[in-house]
Amino acid sequence: MSTPLSPARLRLRDVLRVGSAGLRTRPLRVFMSALGIAIGISAMIAVVGVSSSSRADLDRQLAALGTNMLTVAPGNTMTGGDAKLPAESVAMISRIGPVERVAATGKVSSAKVYRNDRIPSAKSGGIAVLAAGLELPGTVGATTAHGTWFNEATEKYPGVVLGSSAAKGLGIAAAGTDVQVYLGGKWFTVIGILDPVPLAPELDGSVLVGWSAARTYLGFDAHPTTVYTRTKDSSVEAVRSVLAGTANPQAPSEVKVSRPSDALAAREATDQALTGLLLGLGGVALLVGGVGVANTMVITVLERRAEIGLRRSLGATRGQIRLQFLAESLLLSALGGIGGVVVGIGITTAYAAAQDYAAVVPPWASAGGVGSTLLIGAMAGLYPAVHASRLSPTEALSTG
């Protein structure tokens, strides 16, 4: 009695070999189909990578500057007018236990700054003039690009430190004893220029005068308009809850307390929303690439009916035919996915280098990119594979 024959099982190496045969014989078509998927994946990887790199740089800045800074400013009175902080508010806030640093600025509304005394008074450029305390740089994380900050001697004399934007507006690139600005009808020497201050951007467009000099030369009333405080990290919320009452015990409702890092967090949330939108567009591109793979596989099945019939005649089972064309679809998608990941990482690296960031591409993004292409490939190749397996040998050979 004869033993019934059973079809040979395909090993993984055999599946890959027969699956890649169709790709090797049609390289141009394979390239164009893989390109569609690569565009979608590269767009998604680049969006995630650029966004992650930007957020990593922002987190680095926050870690360096600290998120324990609180800002106190006057609000509005009960009648809707502008409130004032008491002149003693800085000293009172400094008595709060967890507060480590306090510094203030006060707006000098009566003074305007000009590059020289020949400029018409109406063309001030809108640059604010602020009286500043000695502790301001250490409190807000400011550094000087040129020159120096005030000390106990220079803050009493007619000298100024320029914010980064104010220096550009006035056309001043460096500090020095021979560099002066015309401020409040008097000449003031530029002793320093600040770098941009991320946690206090209002300083960038301002001209800063020593607290004592502002009172002596510009008639400053010594009422602070912004008080910056640094507290222990573990006590930020506790200090925040008592700042208004401490700064102005008689009218705490007329005091505004904010956290500058919240603005940066809001910007990060906006970036995340934009990232979601761009990822959606990348997903659409990926879907279009999947349609291209499906179209390629359908055409491949139609063109290779004779091959399918011959293989069936030689003993290949329907399952093996399905596996062959499904493997071909997966390999085609994988080529596009891997190529897209490489291109996306390249785009992220180039952008990060241009912005002086560290390039960050989350591992889940790369793995997810390749995984999604395999899923798309499986879905796109399933119908053509099933259709190919259902062809009878005689039908396939007669129409091939």
Short mmCIF file of C-alpha atoms in Angstrom, two decimals:
data_model
loop_
_atom_site.label_atom_id
_atom_site.label_comp_id
_atom_site.label_asym_id
_atom_site.label_seq_id
_atom_site.Cartn_x
_atom_site.Cartn_y
_atom_site.Cartn_z
CA MET A 1 0.00 0.00 0.00
CA SER A 2 1.53 3.31 -1.10
CA THR A 3 2.10 6.14 1.38
CA PRO A 4 0.28 9.37 0.42
CA LEU A 5 2.60 12.20 -0.60
CA SER A 6 2.70 15.32 1.56
CA PRO A 7 3.89 18.70 0.27
CA ALA A 8 7.31 19.87 1.43
CA ARG A 9 7.33 22.58 4.03
CA LEU A 10 8.95 25.87 3.16
CA ARG A 11 11.62 27.02 5.55
CA LEU A 12 12.05 30.71 6.31
CA ARG A 13 15.05 30.90 3.98
CA ASP A 14 13.00 29.38 1.16
CA VAL A 15 10.13 31.81 1.79
CA LEU A 16 12.50 34.77 1.61
CA ARG A 17 14.11 33.44 -1.57
CA VAL A 18 10.87 32.89 -3.48
CA GLY A 19 9.39 36.08 -2.08
CA SER A 20 12.32 38.19 -3.26
CA ALA A 21 12.41 36.62 -6.73
CA GLY A 22 9.67 38.91 -8.02
CA LEU A 23 11.41 41.95 -6.54
CA ARG A 24 14.72 41.16 -8.25
CA THR A 25 13.12 40.78 -11.67
CA ARG A 26 11.26 44.14 -11.56
CA PRO A 27 13.64 46.60 -9.82
CA LEU A 28 12.15 49.83 -11.23
CA ARG A 29 8.60 48.94 -10.22
CA VAL A 30 9.84 47.85 -6.80
CA PHE A 31 11.71 51.13 -6.36
CA MET A 32 8.69 53.27 -7.26
CA SER A 33 6.38 51.30 -4.95
CA ALA A 34 8.85 51.36 -2.07
CA LEU A 35 9.37 55.09 -2.64
CA GLY A 36 5.74 55.83 -1.79
CA ILE A 37 6.06 54.11 1.57
CA ALA A 38 9.50 55.62 2.20
CA ILE A 39 8.10 59.15 1.74
CA GLY A 40 5.38 58.54 4.32
CA ILE A 41 7.72 56.93 6.85
CA SER A 42 10.47 59.52 6.40
CA ALA A 43 7.92 62.31 6.93
CA MET A 44 6.69 60.69 10.14
CA ILE A 45 10.20 59.99 11.47
CA ALA A 46 11.38 63.51 10.61
CA VAL A 47 8.37 65.11 12.33
CA VAL A 48 8.84 63.03 15.47
CA GLY A 49 12.62 63.49 15.42
CA VAL A 50 12.57 67.27 14.91
CA SER A 51 9.87 67.69 17.55
CA SER A 52 11.70 65.44 20.02
CA SER A 53 14.99 67.24 19.41
CA SER A 54 13.36 70.64 19.96
CA ARG A 55 11.63 69.47 23.13
CA ALA A 56 14.86 67.92 24.41
CA ASP A 57 16.64 71.23 23.91
CA LEU A 58 13.80 73.06 25.67
CA ASP A 59 13.95 70.60 28.57
CA ARG A 60 17.70 71.13 28.72
CA GLN A 61 17.21 74.88 28.94
CA LEU A 62 14.59 74.50 31.65
CA ALA A 63 16.83 72.14 33.59
CA ALA A 64 19.70 74.63 33.34
CA LEU A 65 17.60 77.68 34.21
CA GLY A 66 15.33 75.94 36.70
CA THR A 67 11.55 75.89 36.91
CA ASN A 68 11.44 77.31 40.41
CA MET A 69 11.12 80.96 39.40
CA LEU A 70 7.95 82.90 40.23
CA THR A 71 7.10 86.38 38.99
CA VAL A 72 5.12 88.99 40.91
CA ALA A 73 3.58 91.96 39.12
CA PRO A 74 0.91 94.56 39.91
CA GLY A 75 -2.59 93.81 38.64
CA ASN A 76 -5.59 96.10 38.47
CA THR A 77 -7.35 97.99 41.26
CA MET A 78 -11.00 97.46 42.14
CA THR A 79 -11.88 100.43 39.93
CA GLY A 80 -10.00 99.04 36.95
CA GLY A 81 -6.91 101.23 37.25
CA ASP A 82 -3.29 100.12 37.40
CA ALA A 83 -2.18 98.92 40.82
CA LYS A 84 1.29 99.42 42.33
CA LEU A 85 3.50 97.14 44.34
CA PRO A 86 4.79 98.67 47.58
CA ALA A 87 8.40 99.79 47.54
CA GLU A 88 9.00 97.36 50.44
CA SER A 89 7.64 94.33 48.52
CA VAL A 90 11.09 92.99 47.60
CA ALA A 91 12.26 93.07 51.21
CA MET A 92 9.03 91.46 52.43
CA ILE A 93 9.22 88.63 49.87
CA SER A 94 12.83 87.92 50.80
CA ARG A 95 11.67 87.05 54.34
CA ILE A 96 9.69 84.02 53.09
CA GLY A 97 11.63 80.98 54.32
CA PRO A 98 11.94 78.87 51.13
CA VAL A 99 12.76 81.91 48.95
CA GLU A 100 16.41 81.74 47.90
CA ARG A 101 16.75 84.79 45.62
CA VAL A 102 14.73 87.93 44.96
CA ALA A 103 15.31 90.64 42.37
CA ALA A 104 13.14 93.36 40.89
CA THR A 105 12.81 95.68 37.96
CA GLY A 106 10.83 98.89 37.86
CA LYS A 107 9.57 100.64 34.76
CA VAL A 108 10.79 104.20 34.31
CA SER A 109 7.97 105.56 32.16
CA SER A 110 9.24 109.12 32.01
CA ALA A 111 12.56 108.23 30.37
CA LYS A 112 13.20 107.32 26.75
CA VAL A 113 16.41 106.08 25.23
CA TYR A 114 18.09 107.18 21.98
CA ARG A 115 21.33 106.35 20.23
CA ASN A 116 22.35 110.01 20.38
CA ASP A 117 20.92 113.45 21.19
CA ARG A 118 20.18 114.32 17.55
CA ILE A 119 17.27 111.91 17.14
CA PRO A 120 13.77 113.47 17.32
CA SER A 121 12.04 112.73 20.62
CA ALA A 122 9.12 111.03 18.86
CA LYS A 123 11.41 108.29 17.49
CA SER A 124 12.30 106.41 20.66
CA GLY A 125 11.90 102.98 19.08
CA GLY A 126 9.61 101.78 21.88
CA ILE A 127 12.52 100.50 24.00
CA ALA A 128 11.55 100.19 27.66
CA VAL A 129 13.73 101.64 30.41
CA LEU A 130 13.86 99.54 33.58
CA ALA A 131 15.51 100.11 36.94
CA ALA A 132 17.19 96.86 37.96
CA GLY A 133 18.47 95.34 41.19
CA LEU A 134 21.90 93.80 41.58
CA GLU A 135 20.54 90.26 42.02
CA LEU A 136 18.65 90.23 38.73
CA PRO A 137 21.06 88.08 36.59
CA GLY A 138 21.40 85.38 39.23
CA THR A 139 17.64 85.26 39.77
CA VAL A 140 16.47 85.09 36.16
CA GLY A 141 19.45 83.18 34.74
CA ALA A 142 20.73 86.10 32.65
CA THR A 143 24.28 86.21 31.30
CA THR A 144 26.23 89.00 29.62
CA ALA A 145 27.35 88.67 26.03
CA HIS A 146 29.62 91.73 26.32
CA GLY A 147 30.80 93.80 29.23
CA THR A 148 29.53 93.23 32.75
CA TRP A 149 26.55 93.62 35.06
CA PHE A 150 26.18 96.33 37.71
CA ASN A 151 28.00 96.14 41.01
CA GLU A 152 27.51 98.15 44.20
CA ALA A 153 29.53 101.01 42.77
CA THR A 154 28.42 101.19 39.13
CA GLU A 155 24.70 100.85 39.92
CA LYS A 156 24.84 104.34 41.48
CA TYR A 157 26.24 106.03 38.37
CA PRO A 158 24.82 106.74 34.89
CA GLY A 159 25.50 103.39 33.25
CA VAL A 160 23.21 100.96 31.42
CA VAL A 161 23.08 97.30 30.49
CA LEU A 162 21.25 96.59 27.22
CA GLY A 163 18.97 93.66 26.49
CA SER A 164 19.91 91.66 23.39
CA SER A 165 17.09 93.05 21.22
CA ALA A 166 17.52 96.59 22.53
CA ALA A 167 21.22 96.50 21.64
CA LYS A 168 20.38 95.47 18.07
CA GLY A 169 17.71 98.19 17.84
CA LEU A 170 20.19 100.82 18.96
CA GLY A 171 22.91 99.47 16.66
CA ILE A 172 25.32 98.68 19.51
CA ALA A 173 27.40 95.52 19.22
CA ALA A 174 29.73 95.84 22.23
CA ALA A 175 30.03 97.64 25.55
CA GLY A 176 32.79 100.09 26.49
CA THR A 177 33.58 103.38 28.16
CA ASP A 178 33.31 105.12 24.79
CA VAL A 179 29.86 103.69 24.00
CA GLN A 180 26.99 105.81 25.26
CA VAL A 181 23.24 106.22 24.84
CA TYR A 182 21.12 109.31 25.41
CA LEU A 183 18.65 108.48 28.16
CA GLY A 184 16.26 110.84 29.93
CA GLY A 185 18.14 113.85 28.65
CA LYS A 186 21.49 112.57 29.96
CA TRP A 187 24.33 110.46 28.60
CA PHE A 188 24.66 106.95 30.02
CA THR A 189 27.62 104.64 29.40
CA VAL A 190 26.90 101.13 28.10
CA ILE A 191 28.67 98.79 30.52
CA GLY A 192 27.15 95.51 29.31
CA ILE A 193 24.92 93.69 26.82
CA LEU A 194 22.86 90.66 27.85
CA ASP A 195 22.35 87.38 26.07
CA PRO A 196 18.69 86.49 25.37
CA VAL A 197 16.88 85.58 28.62
CA PRO A 198 14.40 82.72 27.98
CA LEU A 199 12.60 82.97 31.35
CA ALA A 200 12.36 86.77 31.26
CA PRO A 201 12.04 87.75 27.58
CA GLU A 202 10.81 91.21 28.56
CA LEU A 203 14.42 92.06 29.45
CA ASP A 204 15.59 91.45 25.88
CA GLY A 205 13.97 94.61 24.56
CA SER A 206 14.84 96.80 27.55
CA VAL A 207 17.56 99.17 28.70
CA LEU A 208 18.46 98.45 32.33
CA VAL A 209 19.65 101.12 34.73
CA GLY A 210 20.97 100.60 38.26
CA TRP A 211 18.26 100.97 40.92
CA SER A 212 20.01 103.85 42.70
CA ALA A 213 20.96 105.62 39.46
CA ALA A 214 17.35 105.45 38.23
CA ARG A 215 16.18 107.20 41.39
CA THR A 216 18.97 109.81 41.22
CA TYR A 217 19.01 110.67 37.52
CA LEU A 218 15.59 109.62 36.17
CA GLY A 219 13.17 110.33 39.00
CA PHE A 220 12.24 106.68 39.52
CA ASP A 221 9.68 106.25 42.35
CA ALA A 222 11.22 102.93 43.63
CA HIS A 223 7.99 100.98 43.11
CA PRO A 224 8.87 97.64 41.43
CA THR A 225 6.80 96.56 38.47
CA THR A 226 8.15 93.00 38.34
CA VAL A 227 9.62 90.94 41.17
CA TYR A 228 11.42 87.70 40.31
CA THR A 229 11.83 85.06 43.01
CA ARG A 230 13.68 81.76 43.17
CA THR A 231 12.46 79.23 45.68
CA LYS A 232 13.31 75.70 46.76
CA ASP A 233 11.97 73.23 44.20
CA SER A 234 9.89 71.43 46.79
CA SER A 235 8.20 74.66 47.94
CA VAL A 236 7.24 76.35 44.68
CA GLU A 237 3.48 75.92 45.07
CA ALA A 238 3.55 76.80 48.77
CA VAL A 239 5.45 80.03 48.09
CA ARG A 240 3.21 80.80 45.14
CA SER A 241 0.15 80.68 47.38
CA VAL A 242 1.51 83.35 49.78
CA LEU A 243 3.36 85.65 47.40
CA ALA A 244 0.44 87.95 46.63
CA GLY A 245 -0.38 88.52 50.31
CA THR A 246 3.29 89.03 51.15
CA ALA A 247 4.03 91.45 48.31
CA ASN A 248 1.01 93.64 49.07
CA PRO A 249 -0.65 92.71 52.39
CA GLN A 250 -3.22 95.51 52.08
CA ALA A 251 -4.46 94.50 48.62
CA PRO A 252 -3.37 90.95 47.69
CA SER A 253 -6.09 90.78 45.02
CA GLU A 254 -4.21 93.50 43.12
CA VAL A 255 -1.15 91.29 42.66
CA LYS A 256 -0.50 88.85 39.80
CA VAL A 257 1.71 85.82 40.40
CA SER A 258 2.90 83.74 37.44
CA ARG A 259 5.44 81.09 36.59
CA PRO A 260 7.47 81.89 33.44
CA SER A 261 8.20 78.22 32.76
CA ASP A 262 4.44 77.71 32.30
CA ALA A 263 4.68 79.80 29.14
CA LEU A 264 7.41 77.51 27.85
CA ALA A 265 5.29 74.48 28.76
CA ALA A 266 2.39 76.01 26.81
CA ARG A 267 4.66 76.49 23.83
CA GLU A 268 5.70 72.85 24.11
CA ALA A 269 2.01 71.82 24.17
CA THR A 270 1.47 73.87 21.00
CA ASP A 271 4.42 72.11 19.38
CA GLN A 272 2.90 68.75 20.34
CA ALA A 273 -0.41 69.71 18.71
CA LEU A 274 1.42 70.71 15.52
CA THR A 275 3.37 67.45 15.67
CA GLY A 276 0.08 65.53 15.82
CA LEU A 277 -1.16 67.34 12.72
CA LEU A 278 2.02 66.64 10.78
CA LEU A 279 1.97 62.99 11.87
CA GLY A 280 -1.54 62.77 10.47
CA LEU A 281 -0.29 64.06 7.13
CA GLY A 282 2.56 61.53 7.25
CA GLY A 283 -0.02 58.80 7.93
CA VAL A 284 -1.94 59.85 4.83
CA ALA A 285 1.26 59.61 2.79
CA LEU A 286 1.88 56.16 4.27
CA LEU A 287 -1.64 55.08 3.35
CA VAL A 288 -1.08 56.26 -0.22
CA GLY A 289 2.12 54.21 -0.28
CA GLY A 290 0.16 51.17 0.91
CA VAL A 291 -2.30 51.61 -1.96
CA GLY A 292 0.68 51.67 -4.31
CA VAL A 293 1.96 48.38 -2.87
CA ALA A 294 -1.48 46.79 -3.25
CA ASN A 295 -1.69 47.94 -6.85
CA THR A 296 1.79 46.58 -7.55
CA MET A 297 0.93 43.20 -6.05
CA VAL A 298 -2.33 42.90 -7.99
CA ILE A 299 -0.49 43.60 -11.25
CA THR A 300 2.25 41.15 -10.24
CA VAL A 301 -0.29 38.36 -9.71
CA LEU A 302 -1.88 39.02 -13.10
CA GLU A 303 1.49 39.04 -14.86
CA ARG A 304 2.73 35.86 -13.18
CA ARG A 305 -0.27 33.59 -13.65
CA ALA A 306 1.83 31.19 -15.73
CA GLU A 307 4.42 30.99 -12.94
CA ILE A 308 1.66 30.33 -10.41
CA GLY A 309 0.18 27.60 -12.60
CA LEU A 310 3.58 25.97 -13.09
CA ARG A 311 4.33 25.96 -9.38
CA ARG A 312 0.91 24.49 -8.62
CA SER A 313 1.50 21.80 -11.21
CA LEU A 314 4.83 20.95 -9.55
CA GLY A 315 3.12 20.44 -6.20
CA ALA A 316 3.03 23.86 -4.52
CA THR A 317 0.03 24.18 -2.23
CA ARG A 318 -2.35 27.10 -2.04
CA GLY A 319 -0.84 28.02 1.32
CA GLN A 320 2.64 28.14 -0.18
CA ILE A 321 1.44 30.37 -3.03
CA ARG A 322 -0.24 32.67 -0.50
CA LEU A 323 2.92 32.75 1.58
CA GLN A 324 5.07 33.55 -1.46
CA PHE A 325 3.10 36.63 -2.51
CA LEU A 326 2.49 37.78 1.06
CA ALA A 327 6.25 37.55 1.69
CA GLU A 328 6.89 39.54 -1.48
CA SER A 329 4.49 42.26 -0.29
CA LEU A 330 6.10 42.36 3.16
CA LEU A 331 9.62 42.57 1.69
CA LEU A 332 8.55 45.38 -0.61
CA SER A 333 7.02 47.31 2.30
CA ALA A 334 10.04 46.62 4.52
CA LEU A 335 12.36 48.10 1.89
CA GLY A 336 10.29 51.27 1.85
CA GLY A 337 10.02 51.36 5.64
CA ILE A 338 13.73 50.91 6.31
CA GLY A 339 14.61 53.44 3.62
CA GLY A 340 12.11 55.90 5.10
CA VAL A 341 13.55 55.49 8.60
CA VAL A 342 17.08 56.14 7.32
CA VAL A 343 15.98 59.25 5.40
CA GLY A 344 13.93 60.51 8.35
CA ILE A 345 16.88 60.13 10.72
CA GLY A 346 19.06 61.95 8.19
CA ILE A 347 16.60 64.86 8.00
CA THR A 348 16.42 65.06 11.80
CA THR A 349 20.21 65.01 12.13
CA ALA A 350 20.62 67.77 9.53
CA TYR A 351 17.98 69.97 11.19
CA ALA A 352 19.43 69.43 14.66
CA ALA A 353 22.92 70.28 13.43
CA ALA A 354 21.62 73.49 11.82
CA GLN A 355 19.87 74.49 15.07
CA ASP A 356 22.77 73.35 17.28
CA TYR A 357 20.55 70.73 18.95
CA ALA A 358 21.34 67.16 19.87
CA ALA A 359 19.51 64.93 17.38
CA VAL A 360 16.89 62.80 19.16
CA VAL A 361 14.90 60.11 17.36
CA PRO A 362 12.93 57.98 19.84
CA PRO A 363 13.49 54.23 19.32
CA TRP A 364 9.73 53.70 19.35
CA ALA A 365 9.42 55.96 16.30
CA SER A 366 11.89 53.90 14.25
CA ALA A 367 10.42 50.60 15.41
CA GLY A 368 6.90 51.91 14.88
CA GLY A 369 7.78 53.11 11.40
CA VAL A 370 9.04 49.72 10.28
CA GLY A 371 6.20 47.94 12.09
CA SER A 372 3.55 50.10 10.44
CA THR A 373 5.02 49.42 7.01
CA LEU A 374 4.90 45.69 7.64
CA LEU A 375 1.28 46.02 8.70
CA ILE A 376 0.49 48.06 5.60
CA GLY A 377 2.36 45.50 3.48
CA ALA A 378 0.43 42.59 5.00
CA MET A 379 -2.90 44.33 4.42
CA ALA A 380 -1.95 45.40 0.89
CA GLY A 381 -0.65 41.95 -0.10
CA LEU A 382 -3.36 39.82 1.52
CA TYR A 383 -5.97 40.03 -1.26
CA PRO A 384 -3.51 39.50 -4.16
CA ALA A 385 -1.95 36.55 -2.27
CA VAL A 386 -5.35 34.94 -1.64
CA HIS A 387 -6.38 35.56 -5.26
CA ALA A 388 -3.16 33.96 -6.52
CA SER A 389 -3.64 30.89 -4.33
CA ARG A 390 -7.15 30.31 -5.66
CA LEU A 391 -6.03 30.00 -9.28
CA SER A 392 -6.20 26.40 -10.50
CA PRO A 393 -3.11 25.10 -12.34
CA THR A 394 -4.95 24.57 -15.63
CA GLU A 395 -6.61 27.98 -15.53
CA ALA A 396 -3.37 29.72 -14.69
CA LEU A 397 -1.38 27.95 -17.39
CA SER A 398 -4.06 28.49 -20.05
CA THR A 399 -4.27 32.26 -19.40
CA GLY A 400 -0.56 32.81 -18.77
#
